[in-house]
Tab-separated table of C-alpha atoms and ligand atoms in Angstrom:
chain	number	residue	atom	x	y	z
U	243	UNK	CA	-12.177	6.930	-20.217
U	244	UNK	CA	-13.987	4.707	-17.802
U	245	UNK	CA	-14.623	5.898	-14.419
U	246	UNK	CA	-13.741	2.797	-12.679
U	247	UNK	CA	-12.816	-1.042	-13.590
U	248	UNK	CA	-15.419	-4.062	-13.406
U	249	UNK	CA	-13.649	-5.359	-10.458
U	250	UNK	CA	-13.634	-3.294	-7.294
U	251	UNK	CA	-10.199	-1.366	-6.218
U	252	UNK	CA	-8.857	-0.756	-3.291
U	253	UNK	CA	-5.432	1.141	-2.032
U	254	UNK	CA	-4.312	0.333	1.353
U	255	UNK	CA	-1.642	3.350	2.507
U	256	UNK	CA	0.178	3.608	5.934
U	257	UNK	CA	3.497	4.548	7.248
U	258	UNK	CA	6.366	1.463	7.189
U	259	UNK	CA	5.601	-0.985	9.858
U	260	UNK	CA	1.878	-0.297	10.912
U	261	UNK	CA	1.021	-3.415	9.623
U	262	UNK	CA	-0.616	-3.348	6.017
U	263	UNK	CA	0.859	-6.603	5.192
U	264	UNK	CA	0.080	-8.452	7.593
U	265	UNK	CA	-3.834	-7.064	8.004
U	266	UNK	CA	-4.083	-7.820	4.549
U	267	UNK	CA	-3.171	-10.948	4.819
U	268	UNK	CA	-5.663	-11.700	7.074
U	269	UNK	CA	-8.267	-9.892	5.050
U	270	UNK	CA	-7.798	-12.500	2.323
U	271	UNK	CA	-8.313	-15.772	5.069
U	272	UNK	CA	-11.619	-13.965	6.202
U	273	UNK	CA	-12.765	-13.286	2.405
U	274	UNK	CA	-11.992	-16.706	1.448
U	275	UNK	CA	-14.541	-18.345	4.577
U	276	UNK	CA	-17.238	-16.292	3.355
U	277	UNK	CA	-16.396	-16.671	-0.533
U	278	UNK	CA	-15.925	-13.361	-1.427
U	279	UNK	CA	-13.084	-13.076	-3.980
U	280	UNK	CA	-10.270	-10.702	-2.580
U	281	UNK	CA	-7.015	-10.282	-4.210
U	282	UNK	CA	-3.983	-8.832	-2.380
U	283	UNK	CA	-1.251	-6.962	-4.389
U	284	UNK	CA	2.010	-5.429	-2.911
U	285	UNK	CA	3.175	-2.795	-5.268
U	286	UNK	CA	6.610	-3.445	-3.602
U	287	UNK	CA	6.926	-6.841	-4.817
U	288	UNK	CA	6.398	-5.563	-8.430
U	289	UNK	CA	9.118	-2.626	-8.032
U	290	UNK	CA	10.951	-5.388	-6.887
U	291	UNK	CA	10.852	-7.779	-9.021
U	292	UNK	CA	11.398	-4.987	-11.999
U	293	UNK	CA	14.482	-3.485	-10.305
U	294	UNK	CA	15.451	-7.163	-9.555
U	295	UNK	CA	15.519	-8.149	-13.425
U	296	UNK	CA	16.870	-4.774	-14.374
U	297	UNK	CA	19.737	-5.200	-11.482
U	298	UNK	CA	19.117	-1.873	-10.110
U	299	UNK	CA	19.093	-3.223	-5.821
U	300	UNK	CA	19.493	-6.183	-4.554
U	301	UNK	CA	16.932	-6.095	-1.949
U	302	UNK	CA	13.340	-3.950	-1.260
U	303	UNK	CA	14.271	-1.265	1.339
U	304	UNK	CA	16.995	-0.267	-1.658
U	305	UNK	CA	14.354	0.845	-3.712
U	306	UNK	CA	13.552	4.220	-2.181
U	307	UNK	CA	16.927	5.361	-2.614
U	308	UNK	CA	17.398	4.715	-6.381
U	309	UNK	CA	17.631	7.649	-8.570
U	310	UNK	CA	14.150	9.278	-9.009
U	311	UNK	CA	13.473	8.924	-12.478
U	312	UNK	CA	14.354	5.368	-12.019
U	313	UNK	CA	11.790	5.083	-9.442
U	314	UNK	CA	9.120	6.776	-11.605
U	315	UNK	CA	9.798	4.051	-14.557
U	316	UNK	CA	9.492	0.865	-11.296
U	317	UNK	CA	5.977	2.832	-9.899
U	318	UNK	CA	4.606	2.964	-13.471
U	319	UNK	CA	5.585	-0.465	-14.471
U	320	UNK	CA	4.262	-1.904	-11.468
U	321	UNK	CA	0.813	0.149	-11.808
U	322	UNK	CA	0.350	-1.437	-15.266
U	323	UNK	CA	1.368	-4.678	-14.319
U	324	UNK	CA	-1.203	-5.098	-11.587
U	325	UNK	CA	-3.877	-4.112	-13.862
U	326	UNK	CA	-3.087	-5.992	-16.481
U	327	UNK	CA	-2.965	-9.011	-14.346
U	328	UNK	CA	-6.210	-8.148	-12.198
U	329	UNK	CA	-8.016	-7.419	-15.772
U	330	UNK	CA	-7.222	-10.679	-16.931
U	331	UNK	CA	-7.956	-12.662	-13.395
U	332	UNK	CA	-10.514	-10.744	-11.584
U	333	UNK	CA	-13.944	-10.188	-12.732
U	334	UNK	CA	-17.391	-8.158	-11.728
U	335	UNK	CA	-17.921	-7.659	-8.280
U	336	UNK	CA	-14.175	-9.326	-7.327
U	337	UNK	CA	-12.391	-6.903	-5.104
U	338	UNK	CA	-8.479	-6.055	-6.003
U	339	UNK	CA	-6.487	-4.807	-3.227
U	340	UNK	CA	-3.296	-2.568	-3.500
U	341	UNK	CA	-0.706	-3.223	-0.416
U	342	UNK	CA	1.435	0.899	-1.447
U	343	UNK	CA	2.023	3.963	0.198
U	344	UNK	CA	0.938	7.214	-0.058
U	345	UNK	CA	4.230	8.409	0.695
U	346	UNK	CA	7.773	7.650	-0.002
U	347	UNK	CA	10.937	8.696	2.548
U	348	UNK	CA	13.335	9.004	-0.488
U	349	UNK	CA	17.302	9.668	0.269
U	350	UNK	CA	16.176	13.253	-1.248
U	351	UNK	CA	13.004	13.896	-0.038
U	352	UNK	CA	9.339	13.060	0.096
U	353	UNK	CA	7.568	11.421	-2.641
U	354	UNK	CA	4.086	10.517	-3.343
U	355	UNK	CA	3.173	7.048	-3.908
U	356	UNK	CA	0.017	7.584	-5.457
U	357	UNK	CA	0.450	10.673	-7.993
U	358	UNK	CA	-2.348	11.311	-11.010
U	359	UNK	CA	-0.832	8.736	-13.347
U	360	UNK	CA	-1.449	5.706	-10.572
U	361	UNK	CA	-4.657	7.044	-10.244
U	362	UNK	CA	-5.925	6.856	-13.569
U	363	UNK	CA	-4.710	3.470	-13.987
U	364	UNK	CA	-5.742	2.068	-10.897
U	365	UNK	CA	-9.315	3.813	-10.790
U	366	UNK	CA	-9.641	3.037	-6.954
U	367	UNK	CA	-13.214	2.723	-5.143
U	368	UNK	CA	-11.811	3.543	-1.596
U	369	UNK	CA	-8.509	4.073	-0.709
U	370	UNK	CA	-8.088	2.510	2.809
U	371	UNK	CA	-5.679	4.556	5.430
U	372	UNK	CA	-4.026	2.342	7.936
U	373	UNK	CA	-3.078	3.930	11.111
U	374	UNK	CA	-1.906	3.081	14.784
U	375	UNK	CA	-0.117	5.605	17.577
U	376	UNK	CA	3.250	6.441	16.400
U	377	UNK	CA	4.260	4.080	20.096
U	378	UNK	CA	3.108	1.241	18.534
U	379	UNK	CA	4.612	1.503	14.584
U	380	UNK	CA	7.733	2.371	16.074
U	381	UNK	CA	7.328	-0.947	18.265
U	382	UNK	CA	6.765	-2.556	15.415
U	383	UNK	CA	9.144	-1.966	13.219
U	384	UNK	CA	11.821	-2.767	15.923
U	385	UNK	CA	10.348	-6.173	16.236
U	386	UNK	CA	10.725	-6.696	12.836
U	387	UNK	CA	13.588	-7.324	11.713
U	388	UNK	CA	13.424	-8.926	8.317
U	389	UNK	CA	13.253	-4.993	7.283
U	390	UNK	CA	14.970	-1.934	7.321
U	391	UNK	CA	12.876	0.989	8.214
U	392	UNK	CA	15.759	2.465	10.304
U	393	UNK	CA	15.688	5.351	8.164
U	394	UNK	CA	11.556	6.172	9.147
U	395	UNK	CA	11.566	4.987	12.786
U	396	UNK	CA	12.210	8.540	14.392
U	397	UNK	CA	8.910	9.690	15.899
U	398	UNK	CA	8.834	13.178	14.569
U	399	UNK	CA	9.676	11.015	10.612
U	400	UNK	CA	6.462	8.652	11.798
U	401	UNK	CA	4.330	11.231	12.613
U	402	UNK	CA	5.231	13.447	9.619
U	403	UNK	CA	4.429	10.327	7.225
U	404	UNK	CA	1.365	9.486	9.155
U	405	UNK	CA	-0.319	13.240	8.274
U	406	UNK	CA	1.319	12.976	4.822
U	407	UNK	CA	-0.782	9.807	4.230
U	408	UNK	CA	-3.914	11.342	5.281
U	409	UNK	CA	-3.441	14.158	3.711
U	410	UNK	CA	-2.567	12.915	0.106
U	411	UNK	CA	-5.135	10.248	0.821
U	412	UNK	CA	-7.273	12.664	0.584
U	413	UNK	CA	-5.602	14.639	-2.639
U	414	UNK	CA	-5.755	11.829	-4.411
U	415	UNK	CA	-9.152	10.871	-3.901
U	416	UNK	CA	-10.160	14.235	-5.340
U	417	UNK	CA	-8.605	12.750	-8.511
U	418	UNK	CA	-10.606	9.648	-9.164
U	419	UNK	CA	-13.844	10.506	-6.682
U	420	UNK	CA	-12.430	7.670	-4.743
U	421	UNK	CA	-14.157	7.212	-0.664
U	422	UNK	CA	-11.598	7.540	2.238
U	423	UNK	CA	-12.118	4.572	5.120
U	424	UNK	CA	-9.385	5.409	8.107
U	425	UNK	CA	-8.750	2.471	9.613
U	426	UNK	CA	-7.316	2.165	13.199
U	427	UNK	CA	-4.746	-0.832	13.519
U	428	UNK	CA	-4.824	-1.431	17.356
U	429	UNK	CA	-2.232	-3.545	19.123
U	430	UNK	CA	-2.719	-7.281	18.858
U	431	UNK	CA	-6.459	-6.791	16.657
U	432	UNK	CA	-4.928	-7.479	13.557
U	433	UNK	CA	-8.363	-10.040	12.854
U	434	UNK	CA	-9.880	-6.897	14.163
U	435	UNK	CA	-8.700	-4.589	11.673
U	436	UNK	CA	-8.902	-7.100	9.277
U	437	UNK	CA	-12.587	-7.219	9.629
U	438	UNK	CA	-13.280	-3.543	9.492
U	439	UNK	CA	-11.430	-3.475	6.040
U	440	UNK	CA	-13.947	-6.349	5.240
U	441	UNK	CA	-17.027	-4.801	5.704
U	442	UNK	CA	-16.165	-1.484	4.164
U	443	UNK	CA	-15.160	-3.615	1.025
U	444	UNK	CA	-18.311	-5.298	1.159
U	445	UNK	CA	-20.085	-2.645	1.441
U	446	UNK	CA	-18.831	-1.548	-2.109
U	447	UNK	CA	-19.689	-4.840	-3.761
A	649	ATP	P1	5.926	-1.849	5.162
A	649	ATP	O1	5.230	-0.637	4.669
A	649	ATP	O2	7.329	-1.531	5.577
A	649	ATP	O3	5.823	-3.009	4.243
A	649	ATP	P2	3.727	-2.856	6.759
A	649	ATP	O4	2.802	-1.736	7.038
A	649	ATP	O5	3.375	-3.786	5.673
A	649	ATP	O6	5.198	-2.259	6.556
A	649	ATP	P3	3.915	-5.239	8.363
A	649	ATP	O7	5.149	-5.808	7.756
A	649	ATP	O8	2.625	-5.849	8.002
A	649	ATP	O9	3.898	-3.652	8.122
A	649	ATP	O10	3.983	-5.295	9.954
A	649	ATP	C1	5.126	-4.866	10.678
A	649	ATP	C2	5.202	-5.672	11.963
A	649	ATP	O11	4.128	-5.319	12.827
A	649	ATP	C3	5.112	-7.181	11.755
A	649	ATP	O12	6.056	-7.811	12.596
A	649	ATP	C4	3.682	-7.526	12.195
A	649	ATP	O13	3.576	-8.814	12.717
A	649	ATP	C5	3.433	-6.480	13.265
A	649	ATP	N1	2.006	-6.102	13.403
A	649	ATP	C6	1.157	-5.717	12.433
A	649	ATP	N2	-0.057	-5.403	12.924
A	649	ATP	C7	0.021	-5.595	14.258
A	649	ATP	C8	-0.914	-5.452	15.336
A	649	ATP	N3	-2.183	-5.058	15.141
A	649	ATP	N4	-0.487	-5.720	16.584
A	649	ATP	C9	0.767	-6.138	16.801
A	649	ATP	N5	1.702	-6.302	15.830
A	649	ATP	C10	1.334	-6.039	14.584
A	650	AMP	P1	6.658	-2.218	0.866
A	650	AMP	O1	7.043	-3.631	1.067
A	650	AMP	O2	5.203	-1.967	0.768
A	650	AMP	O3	7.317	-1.309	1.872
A	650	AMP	O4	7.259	-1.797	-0.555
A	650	AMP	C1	8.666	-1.893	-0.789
A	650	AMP	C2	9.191	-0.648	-1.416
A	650	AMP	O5	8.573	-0.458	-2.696
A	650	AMP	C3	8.933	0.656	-0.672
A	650	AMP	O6	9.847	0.880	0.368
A	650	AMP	C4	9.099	1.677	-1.788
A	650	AMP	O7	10.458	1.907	-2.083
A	650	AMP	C5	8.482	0.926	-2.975
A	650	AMP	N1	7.073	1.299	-3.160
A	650	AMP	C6	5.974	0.654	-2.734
A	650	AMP	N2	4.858	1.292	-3.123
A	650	AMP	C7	5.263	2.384	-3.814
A	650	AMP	C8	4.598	3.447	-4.500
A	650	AMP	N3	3.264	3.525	-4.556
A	650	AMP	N4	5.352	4.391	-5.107
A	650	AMP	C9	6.680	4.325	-5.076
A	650	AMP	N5	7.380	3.365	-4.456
A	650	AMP	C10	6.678	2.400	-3.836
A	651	MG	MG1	4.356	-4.346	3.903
């Protein structure tokens, strides 16, 4: 088994509501005016579209509190989805960039986002850990409404999920020998953060 794909691959992680979407979206405007191929994937949107077809939710904040196995069979899918797509799109040198989690608040308990069998498909270079105080993702996430993340917006839940991510960050990397770039989101520095994320990637190519 190879030890990595042609293209580079990245994981962004963070707690609901720090901001990986939006950095990442930003990430691929300051790729494309240097012309350096980035590709943004949100693992979410392929759960979603999944449990969507299948008619398991109706809507994305739903997903976490599906039965488990059910899960499992949406987090797998997804996985080989993405690389089938990315294998068929992206070549040498491109960068592929997974918008997940490293954790997931189910209506059970905790569950890991990126166990051994995501690993071993996804074969990432760096997995990138997005962070900012628990103040400000709380802030966040009350600002944004087009989301439910009622459910992970108690500080004590926020800071749990924030050493959760580090830590299994850090697990997982022992799977696939994969680097570990923590990445402060500060308040209003989105281009900021953006940037940082940037450079690390380029630093891979
Ligand atoms: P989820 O895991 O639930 O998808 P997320 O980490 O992708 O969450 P976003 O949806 O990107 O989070 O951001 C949540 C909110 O925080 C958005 O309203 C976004 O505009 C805002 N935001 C993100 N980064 C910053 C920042 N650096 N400063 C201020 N606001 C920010
Ligand atoms: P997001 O928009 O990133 O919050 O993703 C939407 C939902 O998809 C999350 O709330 C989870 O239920 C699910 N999801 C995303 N990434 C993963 C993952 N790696 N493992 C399991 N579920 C995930
Ligand atoms: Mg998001």
């Amino acid at each position: 088994m190879e030890l990595r794909h042609p293209f580079i691959v990245a994981i962004a992680l963070g707690v609901p509501g720090v901001g990986k979407t939006t950095v990442l979206r930003k990430l691929v405007e300051l790729a494309e005016r240097e012309g350096v191929k980035v590709r943004v994937v949100n693992l979410g949107d392929y759960m979603l579209k999944e449990a969507l077809r299948r008619g398991y939710v109706d809507q994305r904040d739903k997903i976490r509190y599906l039965k488990l196995r059910q899960q499992l069979e949406l987090q797998i899918h997804a996985a080989n989805a993405i690389i089938a797509e990315a294998s068929k799109t992206l070549k040498e040198g491109d960068i592929l960039v997974i918008d997940t989690h490293a954790v997931i608040k189910t209506g059970i308990g905790f569950w890991t986002g990126i166990p051994r069998i995501l690993m071993e498909t996804f074969k990432p270079d760096i997995l990138i850990v997005i962070e900012a105080s628990v103040e400000e993702i709380i802030s966040r996430q009350q600002r944004d409404t087009s989301r439910y993340r009622k459910d992970v917006s108690k500080p004590e839940i926020v800071k749990s999920l924030m050493d959760q991510t580090r830590t299994l960050a850090f697990a997982a990397a022992l799977m696939t020998s994969s680097l570990v770039k923590i990445v402060e989101n500060k308040e209003g520095k989105i281009e900021e953060t953006a940037r940082t994320i940037l450079e690390a990637l380029k630093g891979l190519m």
